[in-house]
Amino acid sequence: MQVKEIAALAAECLGRDDLAALARTAKSEPRGELSSLLRCYNLVENEIALDYIPLIEEERLQVVNGEVSFSRFRFSPVEIKRVTDENGIPVPFELLPDRLKVPERELFVTVRYPYSPPRKGWEEESAFDGKVSPRLMAQGIASEFCLSHGQFSEAAMWEKRYRESLRAAHIVRRTLFVRARRWV
């Protein structure tokens, strides 16, 4: 689904039919409240990708002098999950601030990593096509929109609905805890 359609749904949730109609018909880069909706969309999409449903990418990259620069990755990696050689055998690696270091000098490696979604434009597709419902994202956008406009009680209500929808979709991570030690 396109970003502008999800933003229009969020405007409808807020009871702003005028803003929803404007969102659906806008062709160029949004201004005013529409740009605020777009900013809220990017915040919600990023939160879902980093905290709930990681977007995973797997790329085949060439190692040059034992290193792979992060600038050569298609997306900005959040962490590196796995590095394998051409035969699928795991390759030990070391993370440096701007690159990935492997013991081999010249070879190709496959890197698997979760990434942060790039900022979306008005006419682009959502990164979560099919994985996350537009309604769920619209509730998060509505919460962020109300918060940015100083409507704190409405923001709290939409935040609660958003979190409940995340829980209903079974994508909220359960809280981890460590049991207390008992001394005998």
mmCIF file of C-alpha atoms in Angstrom:
data_model
loop_
_atom_site.group_PDB
_atom_site.id
_atom_site.type_symbol
_atom_site.label_atom_id
_atom_site.label_comp_id
_atom_site.label_asym_id
_atom_site.label_seq_id
_atom_site.Cartn_x
_atom_site.Cartn_y
_atom_site.Cartn_z
ATOM 1 C CA MET A 1 0.000 0.000 0.000
ATOM 2 C CA GLN A 2 1.233 3.507 -0.767
ATOM 3 C CA VAL A 3 2.332 5.876 1.981
ATOM 4 C CA LYS A 4 -0.272 8.481 1.026
ATOM 5 C CA GLU A 5 -3.103 5.922 1.344
ATOM 6 C CA ILE A 6 -1.972 4.937 4.850
ATOM 7 C CA ALA A 7 -1.624 8.622 5.789
ATOM 8 C CA ALA A 8 -5.140 9.291 4.447
ATOM 9 C CA LEU A 9 -6.452 6.435 6.589
ATOM 10 C CA ALA A 10 -4.765 8.020 9.624
ATOM 11 C CA ALA A 11 -6.409 11.366 8.806
ATOM 12 C CA GLU A 12 -9.794 9.602 8.610
ATOM 13 C CA CYS A 13 -9.142 8.026 12.022
ATOM 14 C CA LEU A 14 -8.604 11.533 13.385
ATOM 15 C CA GLY A 15 -11.892 12.699 11.867
ATOM 16 C CA ARG A 16 -10.095 14.952 9.391
ATOM 17 C CA ASP A 17 -11.885 14.101 6.152
ATOM 18 C CA ASP A 18 -10.539 17.296 4.569
ATOM 19 C CA LEU A 19 -6.962 16.191 5.260
ATOM 20 C CA ALA A 20 -7.719 12.634 4.058
ATOM 21 C CA ALA A 21 -9.086 13.928 0.725
ATOM 22 C CA LEU A 22 -6.084 16.194 0.335
ATOM 23 C CA ALA A 23 -3.732 13.274 1.095
ATOM 24 C CA ARG A 24 -5.315 11.050 -1.552
ATOM 25 C CA THR A 25 -5.188 13.698 -4.289
ATOM 26 C CA ALA A 26 -1.751 15.182 -3.550
ATOM 27 C CA LYS A 27 0.738 14.443 -6.332
ATOM 28 C CA SER A 28 3.851 16.392 -5.353
ATOM 29 C CA GLU A 29 5.809 16.582 -2.135
ATOM 30 C CA PRO A 30 3.426 17.360 0.733
ATOM 31 C CA ARG A 31 3.381 20.648 2.618
ATOM 32 C CA GLY A 32 1.950 21.727 5.946
ATOM 33 C CA GLU A 33 -0.086 19.080 7.743
ATOM 34 C CA LEU A 34 0.563 16.570 4.952
ATOM 35 C CA SER A 35 4.310 16.797 5.537
ATOM 36 C CA SER A 36 3.607 16.233 9.226
ATOM 37 C CA LEU A 37 1.651 13.072 8.330
ATOM 38 C CA LEU A 38 4.567 11.888 6.178
ATOM 39 C CA ARG A 39 7.032 12.508 9.018
ATOM 40 C CA CYS A 40 4.764 10.569 11.402
ATOM 41 C CA TYR A 41 4.535 7.708 8.883
ATOM 42 C CA ASN A 42 8.339 7.463 8.706
ATOM 43 C CA LEU A 43 8.596 7.458 12.512
ATOM 44 C CA VAL A 44 6.036 4.642 12.870
ATOM 45 C CA GLU A 45 7.555 2.536 10.080
ATOM 46 C CA ASN A 46 11.004 2.905 11.627
ATOM 47 C CA GLU A 47 9.705 1.975 15.097
ATOM 48 C CA ILE A 48 8.016 -1.178 13.819
ATOM 49 C CA ALA A 49 11.136 -2.194 11.851
ATOM 50 C CA LEU A 50 13.527 -1.641 14.752
ATOM 51 C CA ASP A 51 11.392 -2.888 17.655
ATOM 52 C CA TYR A 52 8.870 -5.429 16.359
ATOM 53 C CA ILE A 53 9.270 -6.827 12.839
ATOM 54 C CA PRO A 54 12.835 -6.521 11.576
ATOM 55 C CA LEU A 55 13.279 -6.007 7.863
ATOM 56 C CA ILE A 56 15.917 -8.569 6.827
ATOM 57 C CA GLU A 57 18.200 -8.222 3.810
ATOM 58 C CA GLU A 58 20.718 -10.689 2.429
ATOM 59 C CA GLU A 59 23.378 -9.366 0.061
ATOM 60 C CA ARG A 60 26.308 -10.849 -1.786
ATOM 61 C CA LEU A 61 29.279 -8.494 -1.532
ATOM 62 C CA GLN A 62 32.915 -8.618 -2.576
ATOM 63 C CA VAL A 63 35.605 -8.471 0.079
ATOM 64 C CA VAL A 64 38.428 -6.060 -0.741
ATOM 65 C CA ASN A 65 41.589 -6.315 1.388
ATOM 66 C CA GLY A 66 39.700 -8.277 4.029
ATOM 67 C CA GLU A 67 36.993 -5.621 4.446
ATOM 68 C CA VAL A 68 33.480 -4.737 3.299
ATOM 69 C CA SER A 69 32.509 -1.082 3.722
ATOM 70 C CA PHE A 70 29.015 -0.387 5.059
ATOM 71 C CA SER A 71 28.616 2.226 2.317
ATOM 72 C CA ARG A 72 28.449 -0.635 -0.214
ATOM 73 C CA PHE A 73 25.388 -2.151 1.487
ATOM 74 C CA ARG A 74 22.035 -1.474 -0.157
ATOM 75 C CA PHE A 75 20.468 -0.489 3.183
ATOM 76 C CA SER A 76 21.858 0.793 6.455
ATOM 77 C CA PRO A 77 22.430 -2.284 8.675
ATOM 78 C CA VAL A 78 21.255 -2.276 12.271
ATOM 79 C CA GLU A 79 23.349 -5.329 13.143
ATOM 80 C CA ILE A 80 25.056 -8.153 11.257
ATOM 81 C CA LYS A 81 23.391 -11.516 11.832
ATOM 82 C CA ARG A 82 25.491 -13.807 9.655
ATOM 83 C CA VAL A 83 28.357 -13.761 7.152
ATOM 84 C CA THR A 84 28.899 -16.808 4.912
ATOM 85 C CA ASP A 85 31.201 -17.588 2.010
ATOM 86 C CA GLU A 86 30.178 -18.804 -1.465
ATOM 87 C CA ASN A 87 29.629 -22.341 -0.135
ATOM 88 C CA GLY A 88 27.386 -21.227 2.737
ATOM 89 C CA ILE A 89 30.060 -21.815 5.370
ATOM 90 C CA PRO A 90 30.030 -19.231 8.176
ATOM 91 C CA VAL A 91 32.901 -16.741 8.052
ATOM 92 C CA PRO A 92 34.184 -15.161 11.273
ATOM 93 C CA PHE A 93 33.928 -11.375 11.163
ATOM 94 C CA GLU A 94 34.723 -8.306 13.191
ATOM 95 C CA LEU A 95 32.558 -5.197 13.268
ATOM 96 C CA LEU A 96 34.271 -1.850 12.946
ATOM 97 C CA PRO A 97 32.464 1.529 12.988
ATOM 98 C CA ASP A 98 32.341 1.877 9.193
ATOM 99 C CA ARG A 99 33.084 -1.584 7.849
ATOM 100 C CA LEU A 100 33.004 -5.330 8.319
ATOM 101 C CA LYS A 101 36.346 -7.096 8.625
ATOM 102 C CA VAL A 102 36.827 -10.739 7.578
ATOM 103 C CA PRO A 103 40.014 -12.849 7.661
ATOM 104 C CA GLU A 104 40.014 -13.617 3.906
ATOM 105 C CA ARG A 105 41.543 -11.165 1.460
ATOM 106 C CA GLU A 106 39.659 -11.523 -1.843
ATOM 107 C CA LEU A 107 36.338 -13.382 -1.979
ATOM 108 C CA PHE A 108 32.602 -12.882 -2.075
ATOM 109 C CA VAL A 109 30.548 -13.135 1.106
ATOM 110 C CA THR A 110 26.815 -13.198 1.755
ATOM 111 C CA VAL A 111 25.792 -10.910 4.603
ATOM 112 C CA ARG A 112 22.439 -11.224 6.373
ATOM 113 C CA TYR A 113 21.337 -8.205 8.372
ATOM 114 C CA PRO A 114 18.260 -6.377 9.675
ATOM 115 C CA TYR A 115 18.063 -2.795 8.449
ATOM 116 C CA SER A 116 16.385 0.483 9.180
ATOM 117 C CA PRO A 117 13.970 1.412 6.398
ATOM 118 C CA PRO A 118 14.942 4.459 4.339
ATOM 119 C CA ARG A 119 12.722 7.537 4.567
ATOM 120 C CA LYS A 120 9.729 7.170 2.296
ATOM 121 C CA GLY A 121 8.291 9.698 -0.099
ATOM 122 C CA TRP A 122 4.613 10.428 -0.584
ATOM 123 C CA GLU A 123 4.076 8.066 -3.529
ATOM 124 C CA GLU A 124 6.275 5.168 -2.361
ATOM 125 C CA GLU A 125 5.172 1.746 -1.158
ATOM 126 C CA SER A 126 5.227 0.713 2.487
ATOM 127 C CA ALA A 127 8.094 -1.533 3.563
ATOM 128 C CA PHE A 128 5.561 -3.778 5.319
ATOM 129 C CA ASP A 129 3.269 -4.712 2.443
ATOM 130 C CA GLY A 130 1.127 -7.537 3.812
ATOM 131 C CA LYS A 131 3.034 -7.989 7.087
ATOM 132 C CA VAL A 132 1.473 -5.094 8.978
ATOM 133 C CA SER A 133 -2.057 -3.870 8.352
ATOM 134 C CA PRO A 134 -2.579 -0.290 7.152
ATOM 135 C CA ARG A 135 -5.014 0.202 10.047
ATOM 136 C CA LEU A 136 -2.318 -0.646 12.595
ATOM 137 C CA MET A 137 0.102 1.823 11.001
ATOM 138 C CA ALA A 138 -2.639 4.474 10.750
ATOM 139 C CA GLN A 139 -3.218 4.235 14.502
ATOM 140 C CA GLY A 140 0.481 4.804 15.162
ATOM 141 C CA ILE A 141 0.518 7.754 12.741
ATOM 142 C CA ALA A 142 -2.568 9.235 14.427
ATOM 143 C CA SER A 143 -0.845 8.994 17.801
ATOM 144 C CA GLU A 144 2.323 10.691 16.551
ATOM 145 C CA PHE A 145 0.303 13.365 14.709
ATOM 146 C CA CYS A 146 -1.726 14.240 17.819
ATOM 147 C CA LEU A 147 1.414 14.320 19.942
ATOM 148 C CA SER A 148 3.165 16.684 17.530
ATOM 149 C CA HIS A 149 0.124 19.006 17.556
ATOM 150 C CA GLY A 150 -0.141 19.169 21.354
ATOM 151 C CA GLN A 151 -3.272 17.006 21.609
ATOM 152 C CA PHE A 152 -1.939 14.878 24.447
ATOM 153 C CA SER A 153 -5.123 13.092 25.565
ATOM 154 C CA GLU A 154 -5.960 12.098 21.975
ATOM 155 C CA ALA A 155 -2.352 10.991 21.472
ATOM 156 C CA ALA A 156 -2.565 8.763 24.552
ATOM 157 C CA MET A 157 -5.806 7.205 23.286
ATOM 158 C CA TRP A 158 -4.329 6.483 19.833
ATOM 159 C CA GLU A 159 -1.107 5.181 21.408
ATOM 160 C CA LYS A 160 -3.152 2.738 23.500
ATOM 161 C CA ARG A 161 -5.063 1.529 20.432
ATOM 162 C CA TYR A 162 -1.811 1.200 18.478
ATOM 163 C CA ARG A 163 -0.173 -0.903 21.213
ATOM 164 C CA GLU A 164 -3.298 -3.068 21.542
ATOM 165 C CA SER A 165 -3.290 -3.649 17.771
ATOM 166 C CA LEU A 166 0.385 -4.628 17.918
ATOM 167 C CA ARG A 167 -0.433 -7.070 20.718
ATOM 168 C CA ALA A 168 -3.436 -8.464 18.811
ATOM 169 C CA ALA A 169 -1.251 -9.001 15.757
ATOM 170 C CA HIS A 170 1.137 -10.979 17.998
ATOM 171 C CA ILE A 171 4.099 -8.801 17.170
ATOM 172 C CA VAL A 172 4.769 -7.380 20.609
ATOM 173 C CA ARG A 173 7.751 -9.014 22.198
ATOM 174 C CA ARG A 174 7.039 -10.417 25.589
ATOM 175 C CA THR A 175 8.903 -8.907 28.498
ATOM 176 C CA LEU A 176 11.962 -10.905 29.435
ATOM 177 C CA PHE A 177 12.957 -11.217 33.043
ATOM 178 C CA VAL A 178 15.541 -13.001 35.142
ATOM 179 C CA ARG A 179 14.273 -14.953 38.106
ATOM 180 C CA ALA A 180 15.528 -13.963 41.503
ATOM 181 C CA ARG A 181 18.226 -16.178 42.962
ATOM 182 C CA ARG A 182 17.280 -18.119 46.010
ATOM 183 C CA TRP A 183 19.990 -19.013 48.452
ATOM 184 C CA VAL A 184 19.663 -22.289 50.274
#
